[in-house]
Short mmCIF file of C-alpha atoms and ligand atoms in Angstrom, two decimals:
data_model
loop_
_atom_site.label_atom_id
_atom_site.label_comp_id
_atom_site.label_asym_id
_atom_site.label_seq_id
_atom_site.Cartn_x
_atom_site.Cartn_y
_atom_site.Cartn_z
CA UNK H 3 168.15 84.11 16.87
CA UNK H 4 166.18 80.73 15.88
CA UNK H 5 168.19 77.96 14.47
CA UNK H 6 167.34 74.95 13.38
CA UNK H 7 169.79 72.31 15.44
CA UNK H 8 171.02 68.83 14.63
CA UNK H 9 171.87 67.89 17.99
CA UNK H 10 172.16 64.13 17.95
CA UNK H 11 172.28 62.19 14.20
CA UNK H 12 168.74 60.25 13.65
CA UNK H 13 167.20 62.37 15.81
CA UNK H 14 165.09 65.60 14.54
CA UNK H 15 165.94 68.80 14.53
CA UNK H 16 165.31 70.77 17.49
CA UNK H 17 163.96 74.25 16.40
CA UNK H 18 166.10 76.42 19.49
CA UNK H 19 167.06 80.61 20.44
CA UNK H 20 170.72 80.48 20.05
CA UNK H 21 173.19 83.47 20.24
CA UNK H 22 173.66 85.34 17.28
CA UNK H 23 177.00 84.95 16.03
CA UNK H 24 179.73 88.09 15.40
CA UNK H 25 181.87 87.86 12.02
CA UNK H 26 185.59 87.25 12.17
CA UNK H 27 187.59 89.52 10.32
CA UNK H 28 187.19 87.65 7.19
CA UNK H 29 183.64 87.11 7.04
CA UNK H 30 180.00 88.58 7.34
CA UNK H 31 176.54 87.78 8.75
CA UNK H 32 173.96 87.55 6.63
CA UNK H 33 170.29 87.28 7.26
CA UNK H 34 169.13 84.27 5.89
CA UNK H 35 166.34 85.16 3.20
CA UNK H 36 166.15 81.41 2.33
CA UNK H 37 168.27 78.40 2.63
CA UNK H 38 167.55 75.16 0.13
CA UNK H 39 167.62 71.91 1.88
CA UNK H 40 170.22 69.12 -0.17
CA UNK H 41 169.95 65.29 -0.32
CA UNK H 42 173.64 65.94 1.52
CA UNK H 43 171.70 67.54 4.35
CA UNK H 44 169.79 64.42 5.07
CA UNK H 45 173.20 62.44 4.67
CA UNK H 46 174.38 64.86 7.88
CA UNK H 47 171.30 64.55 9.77
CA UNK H 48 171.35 60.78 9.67
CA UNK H 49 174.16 60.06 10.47
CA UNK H 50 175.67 58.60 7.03
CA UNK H 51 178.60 61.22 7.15
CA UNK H 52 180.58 61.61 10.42
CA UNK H 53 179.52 64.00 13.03
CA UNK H 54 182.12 66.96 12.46
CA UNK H 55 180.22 69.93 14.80
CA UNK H 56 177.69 69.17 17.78
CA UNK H 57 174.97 70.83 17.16
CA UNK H 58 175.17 71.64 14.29
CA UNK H 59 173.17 74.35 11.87
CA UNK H 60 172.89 72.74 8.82
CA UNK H 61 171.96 73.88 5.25
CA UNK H 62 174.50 75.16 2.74
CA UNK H 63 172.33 76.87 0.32
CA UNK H 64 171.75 80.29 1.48
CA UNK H 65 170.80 83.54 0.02
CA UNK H 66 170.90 86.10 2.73
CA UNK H 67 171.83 89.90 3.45
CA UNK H 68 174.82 91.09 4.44
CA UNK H 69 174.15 92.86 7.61
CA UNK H 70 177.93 93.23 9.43
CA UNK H 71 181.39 93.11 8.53
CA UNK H 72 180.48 94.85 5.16
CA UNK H 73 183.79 95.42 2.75
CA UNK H 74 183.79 97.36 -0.61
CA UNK H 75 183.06 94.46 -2.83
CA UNK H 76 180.44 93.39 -0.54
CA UNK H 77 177.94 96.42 0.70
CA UNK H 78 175.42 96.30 3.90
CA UNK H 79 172.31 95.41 2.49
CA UNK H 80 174.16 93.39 -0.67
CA UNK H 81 171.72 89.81 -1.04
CA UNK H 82 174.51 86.86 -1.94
CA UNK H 83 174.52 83.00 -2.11
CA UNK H 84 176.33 80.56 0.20
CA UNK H 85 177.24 77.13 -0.97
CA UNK H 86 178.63 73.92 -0.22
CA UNK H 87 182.36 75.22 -0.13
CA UNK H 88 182.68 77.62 2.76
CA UNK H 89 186.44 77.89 2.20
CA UNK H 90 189.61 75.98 1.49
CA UNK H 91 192.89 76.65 2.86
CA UNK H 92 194.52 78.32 -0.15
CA UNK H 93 198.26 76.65 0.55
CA UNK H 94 197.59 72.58 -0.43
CA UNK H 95 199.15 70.91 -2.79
CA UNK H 96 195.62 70.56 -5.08
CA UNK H 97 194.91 74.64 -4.20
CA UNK H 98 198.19 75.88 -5.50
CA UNK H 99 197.16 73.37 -8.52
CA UNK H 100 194.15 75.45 -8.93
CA UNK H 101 192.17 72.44 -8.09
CA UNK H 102 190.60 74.25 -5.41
CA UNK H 103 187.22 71.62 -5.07
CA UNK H 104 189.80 68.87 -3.87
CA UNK H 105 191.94 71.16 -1.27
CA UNK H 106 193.04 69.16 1.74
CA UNK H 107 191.48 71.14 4.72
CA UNK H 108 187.83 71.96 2.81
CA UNK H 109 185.23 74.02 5.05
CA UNK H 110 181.95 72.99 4.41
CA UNK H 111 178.74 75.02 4.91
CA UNK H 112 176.22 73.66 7.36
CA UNK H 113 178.67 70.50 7.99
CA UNK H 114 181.89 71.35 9.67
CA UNK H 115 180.42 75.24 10.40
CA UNK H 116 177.07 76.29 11.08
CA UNK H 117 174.91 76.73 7.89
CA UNK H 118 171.89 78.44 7.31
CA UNK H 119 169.02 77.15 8.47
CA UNK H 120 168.22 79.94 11.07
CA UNK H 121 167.66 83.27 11.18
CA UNK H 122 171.45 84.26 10.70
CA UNK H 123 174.46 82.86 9.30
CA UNK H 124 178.30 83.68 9.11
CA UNK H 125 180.35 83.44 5.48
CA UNK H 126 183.94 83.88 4.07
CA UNK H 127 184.13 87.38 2.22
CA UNK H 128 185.33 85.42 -0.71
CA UNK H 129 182.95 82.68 -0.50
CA UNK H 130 179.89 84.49 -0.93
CA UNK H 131 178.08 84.55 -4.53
CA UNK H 132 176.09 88.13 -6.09
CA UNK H 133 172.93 86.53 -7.09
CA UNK H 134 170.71 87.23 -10.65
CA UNK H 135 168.42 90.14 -9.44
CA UNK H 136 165.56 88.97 -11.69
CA UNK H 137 165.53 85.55 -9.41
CA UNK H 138 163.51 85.90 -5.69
CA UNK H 139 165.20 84.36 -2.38
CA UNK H 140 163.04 81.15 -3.14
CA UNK H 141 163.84 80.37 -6.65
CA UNK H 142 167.68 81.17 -6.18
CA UNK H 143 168.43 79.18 -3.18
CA UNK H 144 168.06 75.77 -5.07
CA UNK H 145 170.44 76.94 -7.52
CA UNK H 146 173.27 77.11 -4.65
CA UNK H 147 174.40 73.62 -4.59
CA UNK H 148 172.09 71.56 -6.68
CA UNK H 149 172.55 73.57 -9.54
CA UNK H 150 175.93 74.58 -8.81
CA UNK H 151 177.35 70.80 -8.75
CA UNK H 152 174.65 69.94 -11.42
CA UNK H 153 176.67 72.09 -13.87
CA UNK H 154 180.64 70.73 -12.74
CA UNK H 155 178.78 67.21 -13.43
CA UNK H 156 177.91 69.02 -17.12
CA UNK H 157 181.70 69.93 -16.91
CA UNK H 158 183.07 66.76 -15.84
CA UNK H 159 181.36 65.12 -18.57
CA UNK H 160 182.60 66.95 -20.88
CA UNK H 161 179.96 68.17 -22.67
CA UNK H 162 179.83 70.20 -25.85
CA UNK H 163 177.33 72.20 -27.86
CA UNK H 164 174.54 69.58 -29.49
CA UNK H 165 175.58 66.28 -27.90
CA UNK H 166 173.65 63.94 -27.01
CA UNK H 167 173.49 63.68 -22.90
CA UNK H 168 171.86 61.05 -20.81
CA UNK H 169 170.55 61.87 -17.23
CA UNK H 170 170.16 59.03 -15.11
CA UNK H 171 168.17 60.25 -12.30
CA UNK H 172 165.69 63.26 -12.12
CA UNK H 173 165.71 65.15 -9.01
CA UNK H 174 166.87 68.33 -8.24
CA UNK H 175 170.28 68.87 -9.77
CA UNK H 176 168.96 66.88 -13.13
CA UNK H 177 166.01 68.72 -13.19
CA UNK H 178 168.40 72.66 -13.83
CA UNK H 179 170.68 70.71 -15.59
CA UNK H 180 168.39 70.08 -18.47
CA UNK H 181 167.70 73.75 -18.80
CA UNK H 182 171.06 74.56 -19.64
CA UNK H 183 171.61 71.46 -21.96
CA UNK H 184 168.91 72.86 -23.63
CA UNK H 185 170.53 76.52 -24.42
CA UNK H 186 173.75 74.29 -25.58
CA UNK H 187 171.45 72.66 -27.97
CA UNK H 188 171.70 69.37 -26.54
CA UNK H 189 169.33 66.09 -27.05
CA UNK H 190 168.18 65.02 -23.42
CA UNK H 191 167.31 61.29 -22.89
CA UNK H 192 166.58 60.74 -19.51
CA UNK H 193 166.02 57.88 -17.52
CA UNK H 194 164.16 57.74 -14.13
CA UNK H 195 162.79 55.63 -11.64
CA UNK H 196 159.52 57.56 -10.31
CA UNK H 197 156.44 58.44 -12.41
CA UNK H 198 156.13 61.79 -11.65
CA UNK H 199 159.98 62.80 -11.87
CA UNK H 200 159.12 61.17 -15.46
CA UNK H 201 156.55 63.26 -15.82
CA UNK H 202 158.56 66.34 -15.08
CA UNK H 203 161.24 65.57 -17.61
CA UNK H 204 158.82 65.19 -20.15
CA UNK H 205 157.55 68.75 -19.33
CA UNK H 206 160.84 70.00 -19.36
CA UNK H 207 161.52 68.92 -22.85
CA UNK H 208 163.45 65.63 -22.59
CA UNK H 209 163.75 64.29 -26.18
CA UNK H 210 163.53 60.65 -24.49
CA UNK H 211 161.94 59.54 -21.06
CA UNK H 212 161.92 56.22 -19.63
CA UNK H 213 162.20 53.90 -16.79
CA UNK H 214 165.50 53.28 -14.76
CA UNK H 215 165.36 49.57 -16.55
CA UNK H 216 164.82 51.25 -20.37
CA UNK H 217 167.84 51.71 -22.73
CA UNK H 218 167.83 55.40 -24.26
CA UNK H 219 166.94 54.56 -27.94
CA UNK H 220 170.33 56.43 -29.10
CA UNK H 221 174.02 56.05 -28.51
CA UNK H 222 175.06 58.96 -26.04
CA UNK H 223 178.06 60.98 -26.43
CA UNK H 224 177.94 61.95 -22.45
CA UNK H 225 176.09 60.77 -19.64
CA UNK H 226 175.70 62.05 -16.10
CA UNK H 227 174.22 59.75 -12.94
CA UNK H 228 172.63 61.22 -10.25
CA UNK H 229 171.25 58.65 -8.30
CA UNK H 230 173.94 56.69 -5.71
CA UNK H 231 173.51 53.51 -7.23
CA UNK H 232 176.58 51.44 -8.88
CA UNK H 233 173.70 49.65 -11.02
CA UNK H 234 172.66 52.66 -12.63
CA UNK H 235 175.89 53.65 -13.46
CA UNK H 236 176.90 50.53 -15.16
CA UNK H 237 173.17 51.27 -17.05
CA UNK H 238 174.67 54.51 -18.11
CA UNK H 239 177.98 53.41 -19.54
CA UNK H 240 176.38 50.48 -21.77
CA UNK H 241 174.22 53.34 -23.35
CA UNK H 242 177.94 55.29 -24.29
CA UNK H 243 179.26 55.44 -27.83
CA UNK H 244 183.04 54.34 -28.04
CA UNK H 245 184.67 58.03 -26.39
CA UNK H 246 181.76 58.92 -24.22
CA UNK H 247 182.14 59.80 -20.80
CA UNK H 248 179.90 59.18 -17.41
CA UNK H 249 180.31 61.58 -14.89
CA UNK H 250 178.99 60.40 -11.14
CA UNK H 251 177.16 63.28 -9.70
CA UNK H 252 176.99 61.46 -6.03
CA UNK H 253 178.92 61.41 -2.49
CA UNK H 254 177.93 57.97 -2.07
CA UNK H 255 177.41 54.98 -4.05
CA UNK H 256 175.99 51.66 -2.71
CA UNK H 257 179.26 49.45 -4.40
CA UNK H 258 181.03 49.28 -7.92
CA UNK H 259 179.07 46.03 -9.72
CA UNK H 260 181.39 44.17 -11.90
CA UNK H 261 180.99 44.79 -15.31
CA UNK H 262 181.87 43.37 -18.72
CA UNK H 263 185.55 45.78 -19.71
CA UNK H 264 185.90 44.65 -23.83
CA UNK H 265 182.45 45.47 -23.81
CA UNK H 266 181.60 48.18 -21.59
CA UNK H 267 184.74 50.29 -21.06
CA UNK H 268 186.87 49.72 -24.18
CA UNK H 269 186.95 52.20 -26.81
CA UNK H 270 188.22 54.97 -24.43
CA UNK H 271 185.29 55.18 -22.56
CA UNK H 272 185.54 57.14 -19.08
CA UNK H 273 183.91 56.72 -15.70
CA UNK H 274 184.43 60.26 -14.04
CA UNK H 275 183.54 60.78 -9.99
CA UNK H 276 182.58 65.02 -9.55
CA UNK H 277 183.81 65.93 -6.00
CA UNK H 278 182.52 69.51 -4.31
CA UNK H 279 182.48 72.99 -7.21
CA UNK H 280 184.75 75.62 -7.59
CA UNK H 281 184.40 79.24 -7.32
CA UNK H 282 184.32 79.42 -10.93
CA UNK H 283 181.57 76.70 -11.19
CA UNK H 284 179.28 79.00 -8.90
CA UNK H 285 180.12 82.09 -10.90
CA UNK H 286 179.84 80.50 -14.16
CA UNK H 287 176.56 78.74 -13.55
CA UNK H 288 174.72 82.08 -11.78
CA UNK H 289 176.03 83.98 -14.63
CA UNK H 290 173.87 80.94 -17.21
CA UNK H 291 171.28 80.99 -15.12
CA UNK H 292 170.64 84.37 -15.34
CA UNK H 293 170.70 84.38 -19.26
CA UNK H 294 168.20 81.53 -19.85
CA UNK H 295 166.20 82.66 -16.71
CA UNK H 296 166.47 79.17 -14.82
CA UNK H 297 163.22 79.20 -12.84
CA UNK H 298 163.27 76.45 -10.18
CA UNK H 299 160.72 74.82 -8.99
CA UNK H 300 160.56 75.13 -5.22
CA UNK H 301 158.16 74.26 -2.16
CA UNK H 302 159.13 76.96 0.71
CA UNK H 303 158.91 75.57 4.51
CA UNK H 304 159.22 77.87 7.38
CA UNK H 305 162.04 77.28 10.07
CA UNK H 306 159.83 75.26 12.09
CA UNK H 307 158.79 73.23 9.44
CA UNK H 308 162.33 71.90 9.07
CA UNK H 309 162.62 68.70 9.46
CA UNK H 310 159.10 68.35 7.39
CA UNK H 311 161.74 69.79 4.50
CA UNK H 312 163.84 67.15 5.25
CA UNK H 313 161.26 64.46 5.06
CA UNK H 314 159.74 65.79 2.02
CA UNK H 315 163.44 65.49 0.16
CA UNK H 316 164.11 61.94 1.86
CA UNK H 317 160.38 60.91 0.73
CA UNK H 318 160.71 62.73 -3.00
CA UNK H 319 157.23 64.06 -1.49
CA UNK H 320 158.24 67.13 -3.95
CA UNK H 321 158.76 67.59 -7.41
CA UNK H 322 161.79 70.04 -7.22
CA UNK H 323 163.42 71.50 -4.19
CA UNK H 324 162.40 72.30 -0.47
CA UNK H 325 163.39 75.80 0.51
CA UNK H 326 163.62 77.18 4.06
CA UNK H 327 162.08 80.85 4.48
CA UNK H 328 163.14 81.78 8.22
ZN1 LIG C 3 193.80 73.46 -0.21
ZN1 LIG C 4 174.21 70.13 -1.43
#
């Protein structure tokens, strides 16, 4: 098969016939309809997280086919998603908690095992996602991880029915969360550095759009940050009523500023980190997403084009997610 390799982080990919693989017991191979490429991908590829599998496959947002080691729940010819989690061990201290998006020994998709950017990829039986028919292989790939950890932030926050929720940042996991903090009647105010991710939250129906240095012109009762900046958290948590939570929808933040506590953190305000998704997340958001028909926006790039994907997320060259189409 062709696979897109990461052979050395900081260099590109090299685009490479590899053997196909054969399914352990536990898993299946799917052909890869379309795999979304992740900010995290470009974190692996350049070396910002340590090299855990040389080469590599990356890409942990695949919708493929199940083509071998079929089971009941899980048909020949069945089309399912593949996300950041690939598995956990099951026996930790945080899985038998039920915390299973902090287990000890996590696999992760397209990191520590191959992912999906090539023609085939292996998954867990009970790792694998059924997918909202009405959605094609393009649209539903972004949902996968973006979306997926886009809605635990929405969880992490806190947030109910008609609150009003800042997004601080605008890219692809703030730009599906807004559609479902739209069917909980929620206000959006967001607040963005880049004109045309502006632009799109404006089309989207943001009550409030500004600048990354503009104040939201209301008290919020939640906030979530996307981008990995300790400044625009602090921004975030000086917009909070007294209760209000900030959840951190990042791997990686540049450093902590100090900040002002009577002022800023007092009245039982929370700063929140979100770490991985559950099973349930994926489930729970696929199941929304097929109710309000989440439509994506998406740019597709063909295997070859790879590390153009990955250029066009590192540049925000695209409004939305890049897609892979092998
Ligand atoms: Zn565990
Ligand atoms: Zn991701």
């Amino acid at each position: 098969m062709k696979a897109a390799l990461l052979k050395t982080p900081k260099q590109p990919l090299r685009i490479e016939d590899v053997s196909k693989p054969h399914p352990a017991t536990d898993q299946v191979l799917l052909r890869v309809r379309a795999c979304g490429v992740c900010r995290t991908d470009l974190h692996i590829t350049e070396g910002e997280l340590p090299v855990r599998k040389e080469p590599l496959i990356p890409g942990h947002q695949i919708v493929g086919i199940v083509e071998e080691g079929e089971i009941n729940d899980l048909p020949r010819g069945a089309r399912v998603g593949v996300s950041w989690i690939g598995g956990i061990d099951g026996t930790c201290p945080y899985c038998r908690r039920g915390l299973e998006n902090l287990c000890d020994s996590l696999t992760f998709t397209g990191y520590t095992v191959d992912g999906g950017y090539a023609e085939y990829a292996l998954a867990r039986h009970d790792f694998v996602f059924p997918l909202p028919p009405d959605l094609d292989d393009l649209h539903a790939a972004p949902l996968l991880c973006a979306g997926i950890i886009g809605f635990r932030s929405l969880r992490v926050a806190g947030i109910e029915r008609g609150d009003k929720v800042g997004l601080f940042g605008f890219g692809a996991s703030a730009h599906l969360a807004i559609a479902v903090l739209h069917s909980w009647n929620c206000e959006v105010y967001v607040s963005t550095r880049g004109s045309s991710h502006r632009e799109l939250a404006e089309s989207l129906g943001a009550k409030w759009v500004g600048t990354e240095a503009d104040k939201p012109p209301v008290e919020l009762d939640r906030a979530v940050t996307f981008a990995p900046s300790g400044d625009v958290v602090v921004a975030a948590l000086s917009s909070l009523r007294k209760g209000g939570i900030v959840a951190i929808n990042a791997i990686h933040l540049d450093r902590m500023p100090e900040f002002d506590y009577d002022r800023l953190l007092w009245g039982e305000r929370q700063i929140r980190s979100v770490a991985n998704m559950t099973r349930a997340d994926a489930r729970d958001f696929l199941e929304i997403a097929a109710a309000i028909r989440l439509q994506p926006k998406a740019t597709a790039f063909s295997l070859a084009q790879a590390n153009d994907a990955l250029a066009a997320v590192k540049h925000d060259a695209i409004d939305g997610a890049a897609v892979i189409v092998p």
